[in-house]
Coordinates of C-alpha atoms in Angstrom, one line a residue:
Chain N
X1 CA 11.6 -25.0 -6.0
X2 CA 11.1 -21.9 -8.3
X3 CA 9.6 -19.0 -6.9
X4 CA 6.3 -17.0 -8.5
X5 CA 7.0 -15.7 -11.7
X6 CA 5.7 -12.5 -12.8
X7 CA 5.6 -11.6 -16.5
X8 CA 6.6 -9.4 -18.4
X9 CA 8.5 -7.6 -15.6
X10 CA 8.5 -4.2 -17.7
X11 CA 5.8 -2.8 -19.6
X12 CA 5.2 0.5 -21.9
X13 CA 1.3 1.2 -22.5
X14 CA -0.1 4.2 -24.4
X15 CA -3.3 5.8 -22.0
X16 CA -7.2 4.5 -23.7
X17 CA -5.0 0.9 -24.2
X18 CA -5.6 -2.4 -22.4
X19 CA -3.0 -4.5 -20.5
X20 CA -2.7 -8.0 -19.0
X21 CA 0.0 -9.1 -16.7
X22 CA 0.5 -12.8 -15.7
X23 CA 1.9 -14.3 -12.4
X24 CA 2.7 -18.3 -12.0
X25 CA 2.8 -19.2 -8.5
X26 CA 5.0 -21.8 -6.7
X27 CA 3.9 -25.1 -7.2
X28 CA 1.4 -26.4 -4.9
X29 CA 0.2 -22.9 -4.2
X30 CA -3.7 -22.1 -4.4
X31 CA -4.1 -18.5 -3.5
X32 CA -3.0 -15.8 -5.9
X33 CA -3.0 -12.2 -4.6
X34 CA -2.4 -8.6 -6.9
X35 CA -1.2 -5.9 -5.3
X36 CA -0.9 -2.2 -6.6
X37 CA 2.5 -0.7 -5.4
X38 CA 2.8 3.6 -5.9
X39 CA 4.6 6.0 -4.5
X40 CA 1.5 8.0 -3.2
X41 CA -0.7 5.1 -2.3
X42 CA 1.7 2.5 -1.2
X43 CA 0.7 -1.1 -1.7
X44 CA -2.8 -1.6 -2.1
X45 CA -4.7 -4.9 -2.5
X46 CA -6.5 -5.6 -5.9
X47 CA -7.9 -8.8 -4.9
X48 CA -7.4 -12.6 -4.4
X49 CA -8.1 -15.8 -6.1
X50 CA -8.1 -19.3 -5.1
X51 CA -8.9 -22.1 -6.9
X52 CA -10.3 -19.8 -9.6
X53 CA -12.3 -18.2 -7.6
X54 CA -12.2 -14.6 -6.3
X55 CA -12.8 -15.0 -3.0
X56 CA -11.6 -11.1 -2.0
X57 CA -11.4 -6.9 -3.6
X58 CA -10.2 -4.5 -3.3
X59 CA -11.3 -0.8 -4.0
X60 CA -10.7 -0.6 -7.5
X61 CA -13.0 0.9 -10.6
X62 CA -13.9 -2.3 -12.4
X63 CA -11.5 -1.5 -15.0
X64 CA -9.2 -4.0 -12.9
X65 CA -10.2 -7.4 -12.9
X66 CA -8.5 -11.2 -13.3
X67 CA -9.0 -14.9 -13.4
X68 CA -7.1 -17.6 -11.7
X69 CA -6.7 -21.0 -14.3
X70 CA -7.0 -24.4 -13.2
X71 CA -3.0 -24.9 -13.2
X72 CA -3.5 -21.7 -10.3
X73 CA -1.9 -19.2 -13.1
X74 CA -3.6 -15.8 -12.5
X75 CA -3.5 -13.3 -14.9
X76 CA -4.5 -9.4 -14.2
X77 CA -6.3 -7.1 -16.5
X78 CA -6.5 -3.5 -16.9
X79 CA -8.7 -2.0 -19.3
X80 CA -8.7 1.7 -20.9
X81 CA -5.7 2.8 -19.0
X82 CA -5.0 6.0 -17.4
X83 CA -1.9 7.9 -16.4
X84 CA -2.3 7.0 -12.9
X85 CA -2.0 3.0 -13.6
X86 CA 1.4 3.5 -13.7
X87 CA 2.8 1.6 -10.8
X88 CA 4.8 -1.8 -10.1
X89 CA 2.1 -4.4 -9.5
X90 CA 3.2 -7.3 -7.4
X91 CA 1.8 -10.9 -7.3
X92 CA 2.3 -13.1 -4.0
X93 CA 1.0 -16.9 -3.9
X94 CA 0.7 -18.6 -0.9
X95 CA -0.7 -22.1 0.7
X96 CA -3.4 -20.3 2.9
X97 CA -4.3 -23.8 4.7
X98 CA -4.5 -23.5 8.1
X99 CA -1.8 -21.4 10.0
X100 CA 0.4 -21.7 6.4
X101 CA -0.4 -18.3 5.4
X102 CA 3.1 -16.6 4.2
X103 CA 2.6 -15.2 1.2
X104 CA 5.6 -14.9 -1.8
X105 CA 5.7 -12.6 -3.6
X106 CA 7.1 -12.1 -7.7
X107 CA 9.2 -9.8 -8.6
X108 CA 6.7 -7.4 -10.1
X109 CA 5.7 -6.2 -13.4
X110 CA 6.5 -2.4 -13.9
X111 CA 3.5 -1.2 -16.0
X112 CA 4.7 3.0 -17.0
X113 CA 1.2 4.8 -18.9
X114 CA 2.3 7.2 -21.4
Chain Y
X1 CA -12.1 -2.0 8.5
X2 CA -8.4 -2.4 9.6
X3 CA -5.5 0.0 9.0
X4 CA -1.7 -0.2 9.7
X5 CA 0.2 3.0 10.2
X6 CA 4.1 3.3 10.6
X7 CA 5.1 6.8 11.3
X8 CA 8.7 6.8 10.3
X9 CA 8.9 7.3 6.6
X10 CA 13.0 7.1 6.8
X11 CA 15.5 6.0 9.2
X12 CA 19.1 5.3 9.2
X13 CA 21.9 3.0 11.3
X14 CA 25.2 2.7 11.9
X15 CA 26.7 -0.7 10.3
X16 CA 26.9 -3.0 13.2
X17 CA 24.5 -1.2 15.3
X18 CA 20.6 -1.7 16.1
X19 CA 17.7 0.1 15.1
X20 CA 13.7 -0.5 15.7
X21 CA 11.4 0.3 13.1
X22 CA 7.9 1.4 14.3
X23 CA 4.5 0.3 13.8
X24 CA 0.9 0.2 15.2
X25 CA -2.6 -1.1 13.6
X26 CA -6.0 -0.6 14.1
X27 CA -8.8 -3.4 14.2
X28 CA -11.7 -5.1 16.1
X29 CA -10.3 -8.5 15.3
X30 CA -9.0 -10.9 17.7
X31 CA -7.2 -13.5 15.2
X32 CA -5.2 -12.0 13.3
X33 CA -1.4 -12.0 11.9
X34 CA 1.6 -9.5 11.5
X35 CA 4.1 -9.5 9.7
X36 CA 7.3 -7.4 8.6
X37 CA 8.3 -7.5 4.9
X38 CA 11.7 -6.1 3.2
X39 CA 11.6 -4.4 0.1
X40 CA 15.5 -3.9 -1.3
X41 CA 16.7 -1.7 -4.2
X42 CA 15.4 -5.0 -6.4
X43 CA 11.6 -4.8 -5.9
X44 CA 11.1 -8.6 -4.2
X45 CA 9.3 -8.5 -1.2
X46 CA 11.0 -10.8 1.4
X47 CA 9.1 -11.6 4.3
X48 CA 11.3 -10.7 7.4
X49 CA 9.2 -12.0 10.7
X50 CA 5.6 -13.0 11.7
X51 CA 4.2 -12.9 14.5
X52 CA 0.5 -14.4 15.3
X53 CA -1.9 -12.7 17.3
X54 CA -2.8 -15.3 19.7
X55 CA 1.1 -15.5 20.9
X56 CA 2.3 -13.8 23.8
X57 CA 6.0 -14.4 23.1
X58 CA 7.4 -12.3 20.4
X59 CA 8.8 -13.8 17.4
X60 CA 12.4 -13.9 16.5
X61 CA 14.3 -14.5 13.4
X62 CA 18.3 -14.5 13.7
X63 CA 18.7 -10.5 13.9
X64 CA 15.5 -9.6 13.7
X65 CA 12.9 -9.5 16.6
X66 CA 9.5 -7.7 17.4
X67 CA 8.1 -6.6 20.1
X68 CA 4.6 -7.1 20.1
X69 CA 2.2 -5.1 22.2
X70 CA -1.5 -6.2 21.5
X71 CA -3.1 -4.3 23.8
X72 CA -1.5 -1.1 22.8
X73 CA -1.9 -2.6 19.3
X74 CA 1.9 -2.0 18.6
X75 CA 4.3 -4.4 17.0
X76 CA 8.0 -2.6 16.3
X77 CA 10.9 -4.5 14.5
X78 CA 14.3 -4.6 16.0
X79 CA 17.1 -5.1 14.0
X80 CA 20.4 -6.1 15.8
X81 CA 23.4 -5.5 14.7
X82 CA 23.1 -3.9 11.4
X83 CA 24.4 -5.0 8.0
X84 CA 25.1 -3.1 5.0
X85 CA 22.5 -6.0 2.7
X86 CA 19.8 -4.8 5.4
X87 CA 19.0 -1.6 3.8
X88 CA 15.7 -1.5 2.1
X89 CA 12.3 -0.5 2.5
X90 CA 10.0 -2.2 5.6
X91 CA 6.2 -3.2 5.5
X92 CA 4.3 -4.1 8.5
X93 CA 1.4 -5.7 7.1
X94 CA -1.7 -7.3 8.6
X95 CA -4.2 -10.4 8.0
X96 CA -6.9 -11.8 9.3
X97 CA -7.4 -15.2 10.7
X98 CA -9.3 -18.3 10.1
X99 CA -12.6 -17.5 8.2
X100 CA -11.7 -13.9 7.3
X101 CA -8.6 -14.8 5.6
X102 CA -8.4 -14.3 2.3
X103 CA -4.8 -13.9 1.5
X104 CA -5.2 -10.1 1.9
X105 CA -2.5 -8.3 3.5
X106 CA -2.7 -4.8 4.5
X107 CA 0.3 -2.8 4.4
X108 CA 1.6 0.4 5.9
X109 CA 3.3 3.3 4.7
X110 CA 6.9 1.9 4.5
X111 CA 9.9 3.1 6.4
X112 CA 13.0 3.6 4.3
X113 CA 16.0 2.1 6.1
X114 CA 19.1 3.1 5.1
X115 CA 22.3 1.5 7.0
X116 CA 25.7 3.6 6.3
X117 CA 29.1 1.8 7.1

């Protein structure tokens, strides 16, 4: 069973520019979360979708926002960049039916402002 | 609004020896889950133990075992005997239950383990 997929794992923006990142999740799996990882801040929560619907956010300027797809693909947008976007952002997808809540996470998409 | 704090930004362990990792949370809930994550050198986030709210007996996974205190709002991570592929950085995370969850974790700080041989 492949895992969530998070592409591309390495980015390069120039500040003022706009980004998206994309994260498939494991088959079967409805819920998509986005998760901000920085040295200073830690891992912070963006927000959640499930069946293409954000059902959760985070506190983030609106510059941040996503969509789920019907195949449960999410991708993540970030407009007008700033230096201090730089961070790895993780993706997790999990079942979230009943007690089934583990989430797995990608690998991460390393997202460097210049 | 919940928070999770874990106080030890770095630690370190003798191969073959045991170490617990600390961790406490804040939050008016009364469903709720907990969890320990591993974050090696590679950047995937593994999910190490969970433990749910409404369990008295603490989880166990091979090595690993918490011991969770609800009342003190306290849930530590013991790691028995210590292997070299254990070192990494540790989340305690928390999410709500039932109609409050919405797949949002809420992380701490991080302890850095390190475990020399």
């Amino acid at each position: 069973k492949a895992g969530v997929t998070q592409t591309p794992r390495y980015l390069i923006k120039t500040r003022g520019q706009q980004v998206t990142l994309s994260c498939s999740p494991i088959s079967g799996h409805r819920s998509v979360s986005w998760y901000q990882q920085t040295p200073g801040q830690g891992l912070q929560f963006l927000f959640e979708y499930f069946s293409e619907t954000q059902r959760n956010k985070g506190n983030f300027p609106g510059r941040f926002s996503g969509r789920q797809f019907s195949n449960s693909r999410s991708e993540m947008n970030v407009s007008t960049l700033e230096l201090g976007d730089s961070a790895l952002y993780l993706c997790a997808s999990s079942l979230q039916t009943g007690l089934n809540t583990e989430a797995f996470f990608g690998q991460g998409t390393r997202l460097t402002v210049v | 609004a919940q928070t999770v704090t874990q106080s030890q930004p770095e630690m370190s362990v003798q191969e073959a020896e045991t170490v617990t990792l600390s961790c406490t949370y804040d939050t008016s809930e009364s469903n709720y889950y907990l969890f320990w994550y591993k974050q090696p050198p590679s950047r995937q986030m593994i999910l190490v133990i969970r433990q749910e709210a409404y369990k008295q007996q603490n989880a166990t996974e091979n090595r690993f075992s918490v011991n969770f205190q609800k009342a003190a709002k306290s849930f530590s991570l013991k790691i028995s005997d210590s292997q070299l592929g254990d070192t990494a950085m540790y989340f305690c995370a928390f999410m709500k239950e039932g109609s409050g969850n919405t797949g949002k974790l809420i992380f701490g700080q991080g302890t850095t383990l390190q475990v020399k041989p």
